[in-house]
Short mmCIF file of C-alpha atoms and ligand atoms in Angstrom, two decimals:
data_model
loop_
_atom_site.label_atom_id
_atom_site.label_comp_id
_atom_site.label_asym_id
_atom_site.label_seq_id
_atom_site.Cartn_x
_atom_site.Cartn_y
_atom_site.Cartn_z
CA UNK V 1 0.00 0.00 0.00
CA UNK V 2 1.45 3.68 -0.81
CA UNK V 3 1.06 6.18 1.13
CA UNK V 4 0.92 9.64 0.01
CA UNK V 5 1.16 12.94 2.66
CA UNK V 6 0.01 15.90 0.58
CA UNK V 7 0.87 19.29 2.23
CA UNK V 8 -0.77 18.39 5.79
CA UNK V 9 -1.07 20.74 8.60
CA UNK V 10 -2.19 19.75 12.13
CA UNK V 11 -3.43 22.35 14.53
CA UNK V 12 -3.96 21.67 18.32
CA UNK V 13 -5.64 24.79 19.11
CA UNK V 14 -3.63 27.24 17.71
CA UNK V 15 -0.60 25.69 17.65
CA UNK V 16 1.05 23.84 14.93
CA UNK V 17 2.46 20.12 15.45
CA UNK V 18 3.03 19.77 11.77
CA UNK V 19 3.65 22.07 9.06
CA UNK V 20 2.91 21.53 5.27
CA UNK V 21 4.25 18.04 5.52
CA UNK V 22 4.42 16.42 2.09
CA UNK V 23 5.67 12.56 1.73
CA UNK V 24 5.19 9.71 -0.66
CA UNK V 25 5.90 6.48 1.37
CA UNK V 26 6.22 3.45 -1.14
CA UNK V 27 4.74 -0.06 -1.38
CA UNK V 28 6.55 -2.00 0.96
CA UNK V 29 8.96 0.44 1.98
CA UNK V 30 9.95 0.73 5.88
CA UNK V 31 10.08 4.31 6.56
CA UNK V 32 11.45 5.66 9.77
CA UNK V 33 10.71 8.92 11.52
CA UNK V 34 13.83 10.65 13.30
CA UNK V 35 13.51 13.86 15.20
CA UNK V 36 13.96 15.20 18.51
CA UNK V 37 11.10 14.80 21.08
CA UNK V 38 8.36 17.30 20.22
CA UNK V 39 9.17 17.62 16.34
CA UNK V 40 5.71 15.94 15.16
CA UNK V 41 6.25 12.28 14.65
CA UNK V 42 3.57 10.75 16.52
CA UNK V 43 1.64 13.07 15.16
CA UNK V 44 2.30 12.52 11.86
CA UNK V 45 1.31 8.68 13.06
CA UNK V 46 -1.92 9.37 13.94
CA UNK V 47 -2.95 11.22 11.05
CA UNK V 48 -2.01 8.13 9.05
CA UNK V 49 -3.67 5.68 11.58
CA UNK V 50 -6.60 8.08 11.33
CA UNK V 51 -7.12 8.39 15.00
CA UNK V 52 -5.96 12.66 14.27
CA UNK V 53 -7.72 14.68 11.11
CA UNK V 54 -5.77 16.91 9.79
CA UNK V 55 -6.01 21.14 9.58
CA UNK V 56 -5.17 21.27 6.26
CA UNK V 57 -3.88 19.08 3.77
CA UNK V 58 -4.62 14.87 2.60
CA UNK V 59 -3.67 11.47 3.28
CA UNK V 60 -4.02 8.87 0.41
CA UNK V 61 -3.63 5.33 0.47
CA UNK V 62 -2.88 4.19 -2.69
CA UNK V 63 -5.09 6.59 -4.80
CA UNK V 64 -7.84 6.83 -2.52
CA UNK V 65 -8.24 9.96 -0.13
CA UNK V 66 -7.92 8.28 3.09
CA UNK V 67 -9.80 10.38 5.11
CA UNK V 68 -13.21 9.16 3.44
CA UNK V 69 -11.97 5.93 5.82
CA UNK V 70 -12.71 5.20 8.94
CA UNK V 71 -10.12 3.42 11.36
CA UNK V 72 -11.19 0.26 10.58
CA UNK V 73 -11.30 0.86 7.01
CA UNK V 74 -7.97 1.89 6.97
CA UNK V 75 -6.93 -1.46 8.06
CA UNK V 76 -3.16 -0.34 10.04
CA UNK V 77 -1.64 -2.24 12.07
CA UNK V 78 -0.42 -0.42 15.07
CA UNK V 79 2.47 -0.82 18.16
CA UNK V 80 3.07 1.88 20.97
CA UNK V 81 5.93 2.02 22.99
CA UNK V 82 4.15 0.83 26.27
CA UNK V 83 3.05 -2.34 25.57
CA UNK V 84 -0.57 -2.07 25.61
CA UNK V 85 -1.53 -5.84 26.10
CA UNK V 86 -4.64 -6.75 27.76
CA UNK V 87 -3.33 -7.73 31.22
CA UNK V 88 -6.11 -10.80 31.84
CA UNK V 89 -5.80 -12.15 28.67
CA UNK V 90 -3.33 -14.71 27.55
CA UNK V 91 -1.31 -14.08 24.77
CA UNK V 92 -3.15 -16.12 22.15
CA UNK V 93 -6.46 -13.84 23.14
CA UNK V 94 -4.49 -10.95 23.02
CA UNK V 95 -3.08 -11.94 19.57
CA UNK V 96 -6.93 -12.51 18.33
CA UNK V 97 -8.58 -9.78 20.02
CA UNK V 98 -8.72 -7.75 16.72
CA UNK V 99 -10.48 -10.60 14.91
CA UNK V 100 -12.77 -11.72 17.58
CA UNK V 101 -13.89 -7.75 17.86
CA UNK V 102 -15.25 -7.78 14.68
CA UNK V 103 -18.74 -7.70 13.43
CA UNK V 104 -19.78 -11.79 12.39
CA UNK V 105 -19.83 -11.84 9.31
CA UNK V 106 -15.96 -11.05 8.92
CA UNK V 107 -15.02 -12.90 11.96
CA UNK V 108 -13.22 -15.82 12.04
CA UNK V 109 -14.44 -18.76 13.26
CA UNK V 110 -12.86 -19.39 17.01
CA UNK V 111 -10.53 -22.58 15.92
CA UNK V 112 -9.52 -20.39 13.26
CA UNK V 113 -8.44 -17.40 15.04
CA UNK V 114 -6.20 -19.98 17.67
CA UNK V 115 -4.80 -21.29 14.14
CA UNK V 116 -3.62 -18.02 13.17
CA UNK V 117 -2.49 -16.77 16.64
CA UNK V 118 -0.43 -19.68 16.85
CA UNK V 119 0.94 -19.22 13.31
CA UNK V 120 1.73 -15.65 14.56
CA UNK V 121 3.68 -16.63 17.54
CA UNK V 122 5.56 -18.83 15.63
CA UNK V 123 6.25 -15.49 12.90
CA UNK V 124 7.80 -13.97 16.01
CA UNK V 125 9.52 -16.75 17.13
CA UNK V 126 7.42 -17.05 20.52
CA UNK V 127 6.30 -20.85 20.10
CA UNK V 128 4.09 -22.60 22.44
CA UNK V 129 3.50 -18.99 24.58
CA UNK V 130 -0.11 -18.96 23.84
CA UNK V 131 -1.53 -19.59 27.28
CA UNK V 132 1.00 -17.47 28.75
CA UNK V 133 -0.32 -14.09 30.70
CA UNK V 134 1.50 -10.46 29.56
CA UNK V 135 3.36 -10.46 33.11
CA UNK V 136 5.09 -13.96 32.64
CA UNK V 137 7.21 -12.44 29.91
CA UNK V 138 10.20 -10.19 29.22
CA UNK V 139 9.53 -6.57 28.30
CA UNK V 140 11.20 -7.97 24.60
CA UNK V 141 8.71 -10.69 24.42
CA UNK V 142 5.47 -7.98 25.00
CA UNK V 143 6.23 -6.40 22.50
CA UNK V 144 6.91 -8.93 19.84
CA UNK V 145 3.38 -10.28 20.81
CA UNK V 146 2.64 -6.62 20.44
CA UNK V 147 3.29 -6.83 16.62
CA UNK V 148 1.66 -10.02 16.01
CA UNK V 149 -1.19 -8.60 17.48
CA UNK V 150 -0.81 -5.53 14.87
CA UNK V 151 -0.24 -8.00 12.29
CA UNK V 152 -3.35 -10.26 12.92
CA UNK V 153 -6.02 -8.22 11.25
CA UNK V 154 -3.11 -8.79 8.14
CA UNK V 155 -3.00 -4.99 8.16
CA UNK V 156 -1.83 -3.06 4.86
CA UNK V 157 0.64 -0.65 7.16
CA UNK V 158 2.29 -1.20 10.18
CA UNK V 159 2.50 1.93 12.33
CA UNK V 160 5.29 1.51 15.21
CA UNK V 161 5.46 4.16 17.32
CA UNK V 162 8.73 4.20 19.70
CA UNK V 163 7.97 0.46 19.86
CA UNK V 164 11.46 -0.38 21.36
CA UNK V 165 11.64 3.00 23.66
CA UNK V 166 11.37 1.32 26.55
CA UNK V 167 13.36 -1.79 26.33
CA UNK V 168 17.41 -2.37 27.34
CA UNK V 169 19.95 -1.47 24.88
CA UNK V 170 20.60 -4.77 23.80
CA UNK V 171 17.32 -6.45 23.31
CA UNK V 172 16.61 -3.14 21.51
CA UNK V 173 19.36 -4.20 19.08
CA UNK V 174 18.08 -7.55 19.33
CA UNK V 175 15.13 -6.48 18.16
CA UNK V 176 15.65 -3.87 15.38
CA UNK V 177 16.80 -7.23 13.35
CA UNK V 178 14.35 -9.19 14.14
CA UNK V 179 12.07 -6.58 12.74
CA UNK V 180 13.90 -5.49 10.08
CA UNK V 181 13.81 -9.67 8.88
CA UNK V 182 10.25 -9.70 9.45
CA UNK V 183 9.63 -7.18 7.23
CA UNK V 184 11.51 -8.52 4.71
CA UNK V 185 9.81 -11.77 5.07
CA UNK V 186 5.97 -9.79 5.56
CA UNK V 187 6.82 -7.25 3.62
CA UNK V 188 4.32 -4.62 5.07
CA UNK V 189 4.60 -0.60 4.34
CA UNK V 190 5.89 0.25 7.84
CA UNK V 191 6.11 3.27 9.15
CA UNK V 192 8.59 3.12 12.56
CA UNK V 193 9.15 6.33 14.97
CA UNK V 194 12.35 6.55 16.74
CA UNK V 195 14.17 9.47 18.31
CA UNK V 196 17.29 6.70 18.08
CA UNK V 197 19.36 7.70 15.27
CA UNK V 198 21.04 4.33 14.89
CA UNK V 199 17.91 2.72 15.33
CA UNK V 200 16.54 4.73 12.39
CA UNK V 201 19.50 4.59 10.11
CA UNK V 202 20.20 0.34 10.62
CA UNK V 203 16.55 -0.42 10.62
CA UNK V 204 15.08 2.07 7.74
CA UNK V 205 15.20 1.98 3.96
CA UNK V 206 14.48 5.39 4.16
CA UNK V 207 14.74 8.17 7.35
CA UNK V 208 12.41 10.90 7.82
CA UNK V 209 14.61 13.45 9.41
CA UNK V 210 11.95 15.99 11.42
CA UNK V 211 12.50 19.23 13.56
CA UNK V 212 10.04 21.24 14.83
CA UNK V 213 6.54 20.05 12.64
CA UNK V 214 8.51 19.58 9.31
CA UNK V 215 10.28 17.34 7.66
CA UNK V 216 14.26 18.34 6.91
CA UNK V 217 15.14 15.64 4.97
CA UNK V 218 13.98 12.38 3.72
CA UNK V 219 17.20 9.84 2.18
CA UNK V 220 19.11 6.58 2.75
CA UNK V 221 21.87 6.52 5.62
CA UNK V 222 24.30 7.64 3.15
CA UNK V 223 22.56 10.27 1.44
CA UNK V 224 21.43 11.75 5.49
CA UNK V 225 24.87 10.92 7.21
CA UNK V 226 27.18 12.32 4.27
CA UNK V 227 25.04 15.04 2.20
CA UNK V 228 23.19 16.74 5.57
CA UNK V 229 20.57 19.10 4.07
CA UNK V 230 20.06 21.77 6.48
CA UNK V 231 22.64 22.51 9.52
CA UNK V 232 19.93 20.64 11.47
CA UNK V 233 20.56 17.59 9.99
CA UNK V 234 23.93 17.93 10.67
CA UNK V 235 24.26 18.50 14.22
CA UNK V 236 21.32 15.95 14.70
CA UNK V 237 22.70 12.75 12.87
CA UNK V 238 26.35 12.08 13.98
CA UNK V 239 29.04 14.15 15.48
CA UNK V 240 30.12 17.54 14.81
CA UNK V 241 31.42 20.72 15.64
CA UNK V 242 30.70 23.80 14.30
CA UNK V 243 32.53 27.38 13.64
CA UNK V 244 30.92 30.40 12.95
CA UNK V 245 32.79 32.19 9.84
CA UNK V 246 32.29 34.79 7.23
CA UNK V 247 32.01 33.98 3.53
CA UNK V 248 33.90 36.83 1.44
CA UNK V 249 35.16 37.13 -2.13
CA UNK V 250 34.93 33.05 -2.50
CA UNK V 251 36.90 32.89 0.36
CA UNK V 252 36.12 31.46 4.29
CA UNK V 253 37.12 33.67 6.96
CA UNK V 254 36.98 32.72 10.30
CA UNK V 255 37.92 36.27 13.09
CA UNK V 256 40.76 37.71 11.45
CA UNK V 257 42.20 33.93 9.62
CA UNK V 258 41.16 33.23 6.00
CA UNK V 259 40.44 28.93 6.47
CA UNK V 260 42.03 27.24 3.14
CA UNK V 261 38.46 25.41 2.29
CA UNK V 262 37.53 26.04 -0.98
CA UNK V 263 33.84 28.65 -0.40
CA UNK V 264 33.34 30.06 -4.23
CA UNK V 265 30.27 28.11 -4.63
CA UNK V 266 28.77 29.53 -1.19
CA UNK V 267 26.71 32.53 -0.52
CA UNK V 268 28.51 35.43 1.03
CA UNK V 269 27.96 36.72 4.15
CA UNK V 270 27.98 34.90 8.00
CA UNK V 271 28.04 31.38 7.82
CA UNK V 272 28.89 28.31 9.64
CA UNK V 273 31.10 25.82 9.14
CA UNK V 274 30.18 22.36 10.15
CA UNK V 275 32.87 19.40 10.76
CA UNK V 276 32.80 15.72 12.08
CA UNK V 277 35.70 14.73 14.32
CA UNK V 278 37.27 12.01 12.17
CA UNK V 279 37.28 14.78 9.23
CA UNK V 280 39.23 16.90 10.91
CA UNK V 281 43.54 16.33 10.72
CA UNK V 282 46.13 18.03 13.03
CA UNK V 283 48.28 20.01 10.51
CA UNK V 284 51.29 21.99 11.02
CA UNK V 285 50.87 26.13 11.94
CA UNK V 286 50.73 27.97 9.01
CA UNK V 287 48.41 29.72 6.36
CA UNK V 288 45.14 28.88 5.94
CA UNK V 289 44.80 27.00 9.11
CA UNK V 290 42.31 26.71 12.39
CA UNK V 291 43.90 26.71 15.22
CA UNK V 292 42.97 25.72 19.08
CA UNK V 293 43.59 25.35 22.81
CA UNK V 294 43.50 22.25 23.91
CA UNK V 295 41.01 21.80 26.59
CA UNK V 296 40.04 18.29 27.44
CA UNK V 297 42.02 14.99 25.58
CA UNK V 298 40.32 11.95 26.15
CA UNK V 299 40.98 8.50 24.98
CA UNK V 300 37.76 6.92 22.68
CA UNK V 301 37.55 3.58 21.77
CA UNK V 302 40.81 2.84 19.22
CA UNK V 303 41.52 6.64 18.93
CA UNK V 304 41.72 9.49 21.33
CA UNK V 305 39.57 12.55 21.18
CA UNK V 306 41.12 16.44 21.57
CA UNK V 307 38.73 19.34 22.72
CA UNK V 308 39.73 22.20 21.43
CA UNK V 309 38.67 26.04 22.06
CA UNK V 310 39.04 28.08 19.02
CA UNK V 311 39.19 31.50 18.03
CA UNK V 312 38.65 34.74 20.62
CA UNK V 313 35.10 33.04 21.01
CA UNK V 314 36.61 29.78 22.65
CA UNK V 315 34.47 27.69 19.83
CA UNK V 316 34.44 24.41 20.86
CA UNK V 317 35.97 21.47 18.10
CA UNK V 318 36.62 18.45 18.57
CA UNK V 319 39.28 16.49 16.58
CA UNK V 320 39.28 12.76 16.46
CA UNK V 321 43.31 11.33 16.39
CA UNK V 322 45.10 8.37 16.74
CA UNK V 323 45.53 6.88 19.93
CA UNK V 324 49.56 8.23 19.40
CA UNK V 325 48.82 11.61 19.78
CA UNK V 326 48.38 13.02 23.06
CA UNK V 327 48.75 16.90 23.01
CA UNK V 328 48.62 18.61 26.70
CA UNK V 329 46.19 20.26 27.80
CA UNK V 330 46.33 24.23 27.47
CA UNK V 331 49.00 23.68 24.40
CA UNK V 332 47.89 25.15 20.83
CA UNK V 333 47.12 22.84 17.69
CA UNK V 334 46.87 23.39 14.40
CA UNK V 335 43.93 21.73 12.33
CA UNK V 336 42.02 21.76 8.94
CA UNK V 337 38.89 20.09 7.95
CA UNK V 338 39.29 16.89 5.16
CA UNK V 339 35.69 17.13 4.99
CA UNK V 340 32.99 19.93 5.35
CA UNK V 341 29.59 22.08 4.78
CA UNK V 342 29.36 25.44 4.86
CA UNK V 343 25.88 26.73 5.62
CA UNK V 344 24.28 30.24 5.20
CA UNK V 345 23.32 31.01 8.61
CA UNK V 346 19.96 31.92 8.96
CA UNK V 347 19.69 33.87 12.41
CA UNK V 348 21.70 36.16 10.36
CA UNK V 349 19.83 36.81 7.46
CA UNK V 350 18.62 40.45 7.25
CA UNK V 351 15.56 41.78 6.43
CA UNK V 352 14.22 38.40 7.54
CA UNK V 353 12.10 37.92 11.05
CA UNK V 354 11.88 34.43 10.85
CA UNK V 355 14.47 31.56 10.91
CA UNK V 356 12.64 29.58 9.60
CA UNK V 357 11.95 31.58 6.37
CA UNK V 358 15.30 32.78 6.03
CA UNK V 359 16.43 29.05 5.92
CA UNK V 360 14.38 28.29 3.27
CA UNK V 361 15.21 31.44 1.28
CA UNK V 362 18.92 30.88 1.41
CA UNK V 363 19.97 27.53 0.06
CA UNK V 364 22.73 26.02 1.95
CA UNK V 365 25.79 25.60 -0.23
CA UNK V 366 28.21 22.48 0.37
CA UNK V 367 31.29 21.35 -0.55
CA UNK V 368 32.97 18.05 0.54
CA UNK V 369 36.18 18.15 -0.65
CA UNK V 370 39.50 16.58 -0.96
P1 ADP W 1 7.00 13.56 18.90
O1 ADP W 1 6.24 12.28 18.73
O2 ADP W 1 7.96 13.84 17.79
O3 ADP W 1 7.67 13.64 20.23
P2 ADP W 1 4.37 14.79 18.92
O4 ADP W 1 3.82 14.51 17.58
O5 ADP W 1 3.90 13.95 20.04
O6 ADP W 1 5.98 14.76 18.83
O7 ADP W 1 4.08 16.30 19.30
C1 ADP W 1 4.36 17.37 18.44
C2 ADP W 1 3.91 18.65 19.11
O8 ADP W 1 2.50 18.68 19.20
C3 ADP W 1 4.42 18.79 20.53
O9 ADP W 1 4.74 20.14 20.75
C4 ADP W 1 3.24 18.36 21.37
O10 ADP W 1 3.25 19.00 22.62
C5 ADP W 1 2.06 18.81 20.53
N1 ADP W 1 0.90 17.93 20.73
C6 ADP W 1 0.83 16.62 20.40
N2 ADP W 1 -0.40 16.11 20.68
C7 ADP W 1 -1.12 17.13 21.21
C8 ADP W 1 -2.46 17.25 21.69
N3 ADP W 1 -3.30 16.22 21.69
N4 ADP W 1 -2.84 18.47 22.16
C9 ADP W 1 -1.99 19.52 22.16
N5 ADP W 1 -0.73 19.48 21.70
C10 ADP W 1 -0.28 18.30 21.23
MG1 MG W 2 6.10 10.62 19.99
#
């Protein structure tokens, strides 16, 4: 089933969750939403589960306009973080509780719906749980009866909201597998919610990057982690540091030092420089460099990781290094980005009240170079 988000808008009162939202979710794709707490996912959820209308805007499945649906007619499939299983019932009731809800003449018949429960349990690889209760299993298990629970009424979309939010760090891991195999194997249009950037970028085909109602970028890992579209994206997904600098004649400035990083293609004025730590070398004083006081050196896994304070406005950097190189603390390094984007920065923007609109007015220009 496609799903198509045409320009929605979602009011609570006056104020707005999501902002002319537009997104074509394909057949069979699973889609994950990324953002920050607050920035509209769940929301976004609900619309397409139809338990929100929207302000403005549509929702088709496939070609129809969705919102001449009602829930049931919608036919999703839907997981919340808290594992909302029926406490008294055992697992194979709560597996067929959608199908035993409905109206006769599209219910199953009773050995059939203990058939297909069972069939589910095996799907999730819970065999032989059926006359379990909720409380005599693992917070993992709950919600992998959870989703065969969704997946009983053989739903066209599978909504998971957070669905792993509350579980350990390992069985999460444990379980974004799992479910990405299971879709392979069901293959359902999912849409999954996460505020877990590794979650999003394993599990996904595609991520949903969202801030603040809208969406900033929709891509693969690759296409999010390496081509960032807005300086959002950037400081969201993965490391970085970031320098405020001046864009003159082609050339980056940052205070009184002209940075060797090629800038002809970016729009002049006050700007920011974005960085990751393991694009970022130690180089030799000299022309064209950044340079830094060391503030904090800390080993990091296989490498070690330098603080630095930059510039008159102590900017904070951080370099990633071999485990070699151990500078002291309060001694000056050189450094130079291998890799970068420069981004027109908004807040100053004149003539222009709002952010938000300046961001959109002023592309953001990008070079990774070599
Ligand atoms: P997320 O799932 O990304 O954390 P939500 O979609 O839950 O974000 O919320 C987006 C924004 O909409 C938040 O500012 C939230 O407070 C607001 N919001 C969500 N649901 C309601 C509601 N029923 N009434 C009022 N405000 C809401
Ligand atoms: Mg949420």
């Amino acid at each position: 089933m496609e799903i198509r988000i045409a320009n929605v808008r979602k009011e609570f009162g006056r104020f707005p969750a999501l902002h002319d939202v537009s997104l074509d979710i394909r057949s069979g794709e699973l889609i994950a939403l990324l953002g920050p707490s607050g920035s509209g996912k769940t929301t976004l959820l609900r619309l397409i589960a139809g338990l929100e209308h929207t302000t403005d805007g549509r929702i088709y499945f496939g070609t129809e306009d969705a919102s001449a649906r009602t829930i049931q007619e919608r036919n999703v499939g839907f997981v919340f973080q808290h594992y909302a299983l029926f406490k008294h019932l055992t697992i194979a009731d709560n597996i067929g509780f959608g199908l035993r809800v409905r109206p006769r003449a599209t219910r199953p018949s009773r050995k059939e719906i203990r058939r297909r429960a069972s069939e589910l349990l095996d799907l999730v690889q819970l065999p032989g749980l059926e006359k379990r209760l909720p409380r005599q299993l693992s917070g993992g298990q709950r919600q992998r009866v959870a989703l065969a629970r969704a997946l009983a009424i053989e739903p066209k979309v599978l909504l998971l909201d957070e669905p792993f939010g509350a579980l350990d760090a390992q069985v999460r891991r444990d379980l974004r597998r799992w479910l990405r195999e299971l879709h392979d194997k069901t293959g359902h249009t999912t849409v999954f919610v996460t505020h877990d950037q590794e979650e999003a970028l394993e599990l996904a085909d595609r991520v949903v990057v969202m801030s603040q109602g809208r969406i900033e970028q929709v891509g693969g890992a690759d296409d999010i982690y390496d081509a960032p579209a807005s300086p959002f994206v950037f400081s969201f997904i993965g490391e970085s540091s970031s320098l405020p600098i001046v864009v003159r004649n082609g050339e980056a400035w940052f205070e009184d030092r002209r940075v060797a990083i090629a800038a002809h293609d970016c729009e002049p004025g006050p700007s920011r420089l974005f960085m990751r730590p393991h694009d970022i070398d130690l180089a030799d004083a000299g022309e064209g460099t950044l340079s830094g006081t060391v503030a904090m050196v800390r080993r990091n896994g296989g490498g070690r990781r330098i603080e630095l304070a930059a510039g008159q406005g102590a900017h904070r950097v951080e370099i990633e290094v071999p485990a070699e190189i151990a500078p002291s603390v309060g001694s000056q390094v050189s450094f130079r980005p291998r890799r970068w984007r420069i981004y027109a920065d908004p807040a100053s923007v004149k003539g222009t009240a709002n952010a938000a609109a300046a961001k959109a007015s002023v592309p953001a220009r990008a070079i990774a170079a070599e």
